[in-house]
Coordinates of C-alpha atoms in Angstrom, one line a residue:
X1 CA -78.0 -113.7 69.5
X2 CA -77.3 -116.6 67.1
X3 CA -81.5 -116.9 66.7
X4 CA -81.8 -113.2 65.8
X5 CA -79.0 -112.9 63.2
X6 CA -80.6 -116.1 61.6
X7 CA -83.8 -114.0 61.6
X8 CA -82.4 -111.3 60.2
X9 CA -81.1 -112.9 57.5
X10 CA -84.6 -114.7 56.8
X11 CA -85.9 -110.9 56.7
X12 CA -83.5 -109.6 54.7
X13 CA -83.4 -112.6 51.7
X14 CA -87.4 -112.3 51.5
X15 CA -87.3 -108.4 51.3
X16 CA -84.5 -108.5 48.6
X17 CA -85.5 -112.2 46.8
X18 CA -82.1 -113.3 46.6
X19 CA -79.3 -114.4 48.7
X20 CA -76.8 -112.7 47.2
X21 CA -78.6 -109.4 47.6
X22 CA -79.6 -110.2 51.2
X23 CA -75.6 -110.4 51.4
X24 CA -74.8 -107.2 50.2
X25 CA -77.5 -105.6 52.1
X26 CA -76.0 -107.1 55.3
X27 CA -72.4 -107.0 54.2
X28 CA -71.9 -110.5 54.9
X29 CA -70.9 -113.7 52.6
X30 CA -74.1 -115.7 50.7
X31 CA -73.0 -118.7 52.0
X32 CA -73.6 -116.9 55.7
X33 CA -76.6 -115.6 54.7
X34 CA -77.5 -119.6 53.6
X35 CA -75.9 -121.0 56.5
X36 CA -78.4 -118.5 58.9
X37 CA -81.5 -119.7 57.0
X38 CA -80.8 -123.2 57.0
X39 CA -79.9 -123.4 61.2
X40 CA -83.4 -121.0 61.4
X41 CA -85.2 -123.7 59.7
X42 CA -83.8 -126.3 61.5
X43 CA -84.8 -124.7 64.5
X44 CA -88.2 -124.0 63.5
X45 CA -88.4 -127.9 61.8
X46 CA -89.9 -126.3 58.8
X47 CA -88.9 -124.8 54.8
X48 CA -89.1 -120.9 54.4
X49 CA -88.0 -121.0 51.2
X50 CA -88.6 -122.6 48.0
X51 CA -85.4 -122.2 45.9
X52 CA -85.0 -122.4 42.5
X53 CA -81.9 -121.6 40.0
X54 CA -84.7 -118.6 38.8
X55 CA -85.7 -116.7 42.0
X56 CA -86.4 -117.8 45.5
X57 CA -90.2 -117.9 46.8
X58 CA -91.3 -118.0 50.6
X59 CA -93.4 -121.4 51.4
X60 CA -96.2 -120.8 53.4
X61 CA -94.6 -120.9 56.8
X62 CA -92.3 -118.3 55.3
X63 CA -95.2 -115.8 54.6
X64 CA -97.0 -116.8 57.6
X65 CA -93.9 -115.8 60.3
X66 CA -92.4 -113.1 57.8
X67 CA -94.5 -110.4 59.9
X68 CA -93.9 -112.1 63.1
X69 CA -90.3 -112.0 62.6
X70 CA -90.4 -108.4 61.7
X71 CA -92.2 -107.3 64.8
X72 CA -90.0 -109.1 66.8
X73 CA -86.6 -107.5 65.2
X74 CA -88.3 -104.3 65.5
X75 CA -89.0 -104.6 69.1
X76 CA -85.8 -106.4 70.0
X77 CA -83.9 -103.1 67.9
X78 CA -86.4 -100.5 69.6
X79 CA -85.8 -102.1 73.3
X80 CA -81.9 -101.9 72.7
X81 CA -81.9 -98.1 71.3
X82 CA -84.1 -97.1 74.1
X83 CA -81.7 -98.4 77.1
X84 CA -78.7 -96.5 75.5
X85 CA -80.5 -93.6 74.4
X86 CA -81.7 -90.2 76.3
X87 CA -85.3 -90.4 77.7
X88 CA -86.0 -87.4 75.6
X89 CA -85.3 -88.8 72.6
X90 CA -87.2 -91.0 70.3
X91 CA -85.6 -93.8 68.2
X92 CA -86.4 -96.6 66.3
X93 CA -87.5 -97.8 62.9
X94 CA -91.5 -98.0 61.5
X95 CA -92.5 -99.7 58.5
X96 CA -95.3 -97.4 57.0
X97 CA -98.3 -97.8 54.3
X98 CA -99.8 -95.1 52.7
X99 CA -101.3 -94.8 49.4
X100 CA -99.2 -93.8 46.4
X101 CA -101.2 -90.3 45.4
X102 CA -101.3 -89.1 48.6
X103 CA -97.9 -89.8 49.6
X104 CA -96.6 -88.1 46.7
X105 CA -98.4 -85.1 47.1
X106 CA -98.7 -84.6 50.9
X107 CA -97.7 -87.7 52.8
X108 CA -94.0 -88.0 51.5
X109 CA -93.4 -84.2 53.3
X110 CA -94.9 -84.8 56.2
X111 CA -93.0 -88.0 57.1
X112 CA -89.6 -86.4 56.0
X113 CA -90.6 -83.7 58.0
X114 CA -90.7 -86.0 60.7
X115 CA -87.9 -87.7 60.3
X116 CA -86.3 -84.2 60.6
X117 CA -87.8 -83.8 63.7
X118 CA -86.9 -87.1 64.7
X119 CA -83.5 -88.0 63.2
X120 CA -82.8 -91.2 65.6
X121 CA -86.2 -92.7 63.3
X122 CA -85.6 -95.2 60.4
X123 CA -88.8 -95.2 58.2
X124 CA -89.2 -98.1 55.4
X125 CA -92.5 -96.8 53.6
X126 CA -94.7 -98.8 50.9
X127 CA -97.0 -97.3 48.7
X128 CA -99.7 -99.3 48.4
X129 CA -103.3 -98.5 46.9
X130 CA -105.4 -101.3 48.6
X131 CA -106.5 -101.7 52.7
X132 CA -103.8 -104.3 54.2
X133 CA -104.0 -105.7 57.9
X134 CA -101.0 -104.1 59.1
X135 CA -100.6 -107.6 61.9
X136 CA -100.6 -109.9 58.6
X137 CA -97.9 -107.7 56.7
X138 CA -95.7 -106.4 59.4
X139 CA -96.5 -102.5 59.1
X140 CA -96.6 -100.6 62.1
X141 CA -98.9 -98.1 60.9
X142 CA -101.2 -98.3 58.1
X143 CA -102.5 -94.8 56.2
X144 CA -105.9 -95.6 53.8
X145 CA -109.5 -94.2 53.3
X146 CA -111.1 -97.7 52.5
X147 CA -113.6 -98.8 55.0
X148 CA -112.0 -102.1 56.0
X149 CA -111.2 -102.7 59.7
X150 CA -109.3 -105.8 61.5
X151 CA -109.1 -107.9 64.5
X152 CA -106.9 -106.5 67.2
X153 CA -106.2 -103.0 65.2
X154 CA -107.3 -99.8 66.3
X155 CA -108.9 -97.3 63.8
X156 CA -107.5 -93.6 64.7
X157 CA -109.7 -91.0 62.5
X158 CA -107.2 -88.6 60.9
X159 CA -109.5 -86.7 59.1
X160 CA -112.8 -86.7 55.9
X161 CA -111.9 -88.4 52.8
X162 CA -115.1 -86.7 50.6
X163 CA -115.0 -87.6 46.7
X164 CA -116.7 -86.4 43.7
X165 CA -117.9 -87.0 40.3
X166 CA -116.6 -85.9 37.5
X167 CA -115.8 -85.6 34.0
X168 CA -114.2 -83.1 31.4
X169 CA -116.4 -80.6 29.6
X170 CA -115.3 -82.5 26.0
X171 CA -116.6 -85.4 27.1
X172 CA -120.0 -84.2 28.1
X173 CA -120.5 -82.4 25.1
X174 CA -119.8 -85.5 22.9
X175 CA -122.1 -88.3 25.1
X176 CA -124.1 -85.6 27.3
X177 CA -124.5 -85.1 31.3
X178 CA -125.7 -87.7 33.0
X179 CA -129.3 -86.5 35.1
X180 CA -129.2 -89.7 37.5
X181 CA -126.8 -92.2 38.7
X182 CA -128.5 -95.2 36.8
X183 CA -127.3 -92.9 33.7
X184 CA -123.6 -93.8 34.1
X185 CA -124.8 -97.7 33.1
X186 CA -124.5 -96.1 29.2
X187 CA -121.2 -94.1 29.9
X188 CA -117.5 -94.3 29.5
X189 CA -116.5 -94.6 33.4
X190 CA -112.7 -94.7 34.7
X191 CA -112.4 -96.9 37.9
X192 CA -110.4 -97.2 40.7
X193 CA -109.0 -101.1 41.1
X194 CA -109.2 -101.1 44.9
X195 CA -112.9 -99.8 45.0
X196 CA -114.3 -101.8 41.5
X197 CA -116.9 -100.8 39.3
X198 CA -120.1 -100.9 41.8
X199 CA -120.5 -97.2 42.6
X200 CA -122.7 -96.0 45.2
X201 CA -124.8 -92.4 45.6
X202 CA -126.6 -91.1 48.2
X203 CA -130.2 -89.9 48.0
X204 CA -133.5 -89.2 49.8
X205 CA -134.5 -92.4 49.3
X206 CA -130.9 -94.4 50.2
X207 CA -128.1 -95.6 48.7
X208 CA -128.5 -96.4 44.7
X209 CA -125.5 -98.4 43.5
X210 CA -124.7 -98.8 39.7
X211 CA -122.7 -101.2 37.8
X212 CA -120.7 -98.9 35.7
X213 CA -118.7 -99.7 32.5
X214 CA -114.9 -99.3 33.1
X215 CA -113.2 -97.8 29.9
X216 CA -110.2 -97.6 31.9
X217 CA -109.3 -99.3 35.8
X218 CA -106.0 -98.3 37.1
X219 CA -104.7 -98.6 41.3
X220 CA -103.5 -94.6 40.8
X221 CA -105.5 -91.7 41.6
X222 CA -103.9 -89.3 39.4
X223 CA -103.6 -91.5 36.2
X224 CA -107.8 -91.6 36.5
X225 CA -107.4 -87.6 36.9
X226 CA -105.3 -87.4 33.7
X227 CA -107.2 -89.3 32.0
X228 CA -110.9 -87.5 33.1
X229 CA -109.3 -84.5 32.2
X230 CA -108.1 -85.9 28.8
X231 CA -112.0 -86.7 28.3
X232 CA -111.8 -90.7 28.5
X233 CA -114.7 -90.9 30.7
X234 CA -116.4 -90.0 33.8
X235 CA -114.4 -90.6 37.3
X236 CA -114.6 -90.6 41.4
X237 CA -111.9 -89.4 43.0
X238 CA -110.4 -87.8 46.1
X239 CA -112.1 -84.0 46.2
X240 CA -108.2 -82.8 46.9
X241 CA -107.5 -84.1 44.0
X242 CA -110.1 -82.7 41.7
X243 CA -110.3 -79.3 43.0
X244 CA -107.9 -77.3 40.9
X245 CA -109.4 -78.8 38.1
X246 CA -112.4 -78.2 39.2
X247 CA -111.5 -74.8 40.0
X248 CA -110.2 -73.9 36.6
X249 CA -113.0 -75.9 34.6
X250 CA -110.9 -78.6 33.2
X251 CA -113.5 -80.5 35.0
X252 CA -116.9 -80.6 36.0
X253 CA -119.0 -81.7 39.0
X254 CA -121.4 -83.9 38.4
X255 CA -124.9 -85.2 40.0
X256 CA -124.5 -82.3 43.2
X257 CA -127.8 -83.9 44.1
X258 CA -126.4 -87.3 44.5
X259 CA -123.0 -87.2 46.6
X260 CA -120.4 -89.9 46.4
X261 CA -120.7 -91.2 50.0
X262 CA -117.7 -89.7 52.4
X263 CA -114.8 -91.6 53.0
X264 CA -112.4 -91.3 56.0
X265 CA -108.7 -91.1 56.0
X266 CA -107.6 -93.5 59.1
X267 CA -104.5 -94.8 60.3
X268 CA -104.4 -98.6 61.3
X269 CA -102.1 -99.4 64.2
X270 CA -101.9 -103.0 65.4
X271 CA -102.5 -102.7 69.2
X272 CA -99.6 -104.6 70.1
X273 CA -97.6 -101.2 68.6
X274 CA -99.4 -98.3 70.4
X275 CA -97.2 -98.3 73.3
X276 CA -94.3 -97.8 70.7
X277 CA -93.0 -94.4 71.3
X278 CA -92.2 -93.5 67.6
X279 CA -95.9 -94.9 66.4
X280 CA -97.4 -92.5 69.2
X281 CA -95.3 -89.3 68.1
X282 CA -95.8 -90.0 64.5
X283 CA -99.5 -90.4 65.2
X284 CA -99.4 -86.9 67.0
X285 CA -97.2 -85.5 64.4
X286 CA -99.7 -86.6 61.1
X287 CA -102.5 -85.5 63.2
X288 CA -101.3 -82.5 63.3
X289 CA -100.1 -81.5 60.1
X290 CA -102.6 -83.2 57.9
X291 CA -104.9 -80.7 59.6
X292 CA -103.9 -77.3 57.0
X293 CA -103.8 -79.8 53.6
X294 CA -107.6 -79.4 53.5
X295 CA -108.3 -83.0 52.7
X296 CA -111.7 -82.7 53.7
X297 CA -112.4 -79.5 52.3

C-alpha cells in the first residue's frame, strides 16, 4: 500500500508540475508528497524528477514509467471498485483523447451523456489534435481520424471521416478557381499542423500530391473554417464541418472531380484495456450515438 501511495504521488506531481499542487490535489503536506517520491525512487534506484527552484521536469525514466504507473493505478482502482460494487454496475475511471473540434461540437455531449448513464465513471479527457499511441501516454482510449496505427492497439472503425476543399467566394473572385490540384502551388492555402502542407487528390490516374503554400497553419479545425470563410485562403477540412457553410454559400466546393481522399474516425484501445468494462461500454455507447451526427454524410 506504501508502493501505491508513492505512485500516486509520482502521478499526481507530473500531472500538476509542482509539489505543492500535487499536495493540494491529494490533500496531503508537500513534504509528504516529497517524502513518497523520494522512497519511490529509492525503490526503483533511479531520478524521476529533475527539480529546479523554476518548475520540476520528469527525467527520462520519469516519462518512460509515467504511463506504466497510470495503467497500473487505474487497474489497481478499477479491481477494488469492482469487488465492492453490484455486478450490474460499471465503475471506474478512463483517460480519453479526442480532438479539440470534435469534442466541442459532438464528442463533449456524448461522453457527458455517458457519464450520465454511468455515474460510478470518472473521465479525465485531453483534447489533443495529433495521433498519440495511447500505451506510450497512458490513455485508455484514443478518438482521431489520422491514419497512424500502433503495436499492440486495436483499431475499432467508428465511422467515415470524408473532407473537402474549399474556399470563400471573395477569395475566388480576387485570385480565381483553381481547375487542377497542381493549381493550389500559386494559392493562398490554410493548413492543418497535424496533416502539413503535402495535400493529396484522388484521380483516374492516382493519387497527385501538391506542395501547397500555407498562408496560415493552425492544430484547430474551426480557426481554418473561420478563416476560409473570412477569405484568407483555400482549406481541407472535416465535410461536418464545412457543410452549413457550404449549405448557405459562405463557402464553396472545390475540384468535385478531384476528392480529398476519405479519412476514418477510429478509436485506439491498447489491447491490454479491452477487457475493461467501462472501455467496452463506452465503446458500445460512442458507437452508437455517433451514428445520427452524420459525420460521414
Amino acid at each position: 500500500m506504501d508502493t501505491l501511495l508513492n505512485i500516486k504521488a509520482f502521478l499526481a506531481t507530473a500531472r500538476a508540475g509542482s509539489f505543492s499542487a500535487a499536495a493540494r490535489q491529494l490533500d496531503v503536506a508537500p513534504s509528504v508528497i516529497v517524502k513518497r517520491i523520494n522512497r519511490l525512487e529509492d525503490q526503483m534506484s533511479a531520478q524521476l524528477f529533475v527539480r529546479s527552484t523554476r518548475r520540476l521536469v520528469l527525467t527520462e525514466t520519469g516519462e518512460r514509467y509515467f504511463p506504466r504507473y497510470q495503467t497500473i493505478v487505474s487497474e489497481i482502482e478499477d479491481a477494488l471498485r469492482g469487488a465492492r460494487s453490484p455486478s450490474d454496475r460499471i465503475e471506474g475511471h478512463l483517460r480519453i483523447k479526442c480532438p479539440t473540434t470534435l469534442t466541442i461540437l459532438n464528442f463533449g455531449s456524448i461522453l457527458n451523456a455517458y457519464q450520465v448513464k454511468h455515474p460510478g465513471i470518472s473521465i479525465e479527457l485531453a483534447l489533443i489534435d495529433r495521433s498519440v499511441n495511447p500505451i506510450e501516454e497512458g490513455f485508455d482510449v484514443a478518438i482521431g481520424a489520422m491514419p497512424a496505427s500502433y503495436p499492440n492497439v486495436l483499431d475499432e472503425p467508428l465511422c467515415r471521416y470524408p473532407r473537402v476543399l474549399c474556399a470563400a467566394p471573395c477569395y475566388l473572385e480576387q485570385r480565381g478557381e483553381p481547375m487542377h490540384p497542381i493549381d493550389l502551388a500559386a494559392h493562398d492555402c490554410l493548413t492543418f499542423q497535424t496533416t502539413g502542407s503535402t495535400w493529396s487528390f484522388e484521380s483516374e490516374r492516382g493519387t497527385i500530391s501538391v506542395e501547397v503554400h500555407p498562408r496560415l497553419s493552425a492544430n484547430d479545425s474551426q480557426v481554418l473554417h473561420d478563416a476560409a470563410c473570412r477569405g484568407l485562403g483555400i482549406a481541407t477540412m472535416a465535410r461536418y464541418i464545412a457543410r452549413p457553410s457550404l449549405a448557405s454559400g459562405a463557402l464553396k466546393l472545390l475540384l468535385p472531380d478531384y476528392p480529398v481522399p476519405e479519412l476514418w474516425l477510429k478509436a485506439l484501445i491498447p489491447q491490454n484495456r479491452l477487457k475493461k468494462a467501462g472501455v467496452q461500454s463506452l465503446l458500445r455507447w460512442i458507437k452508437d450515438e455517433i451514428q445520427p451526427l452524420q459525420l460521414g454524410a
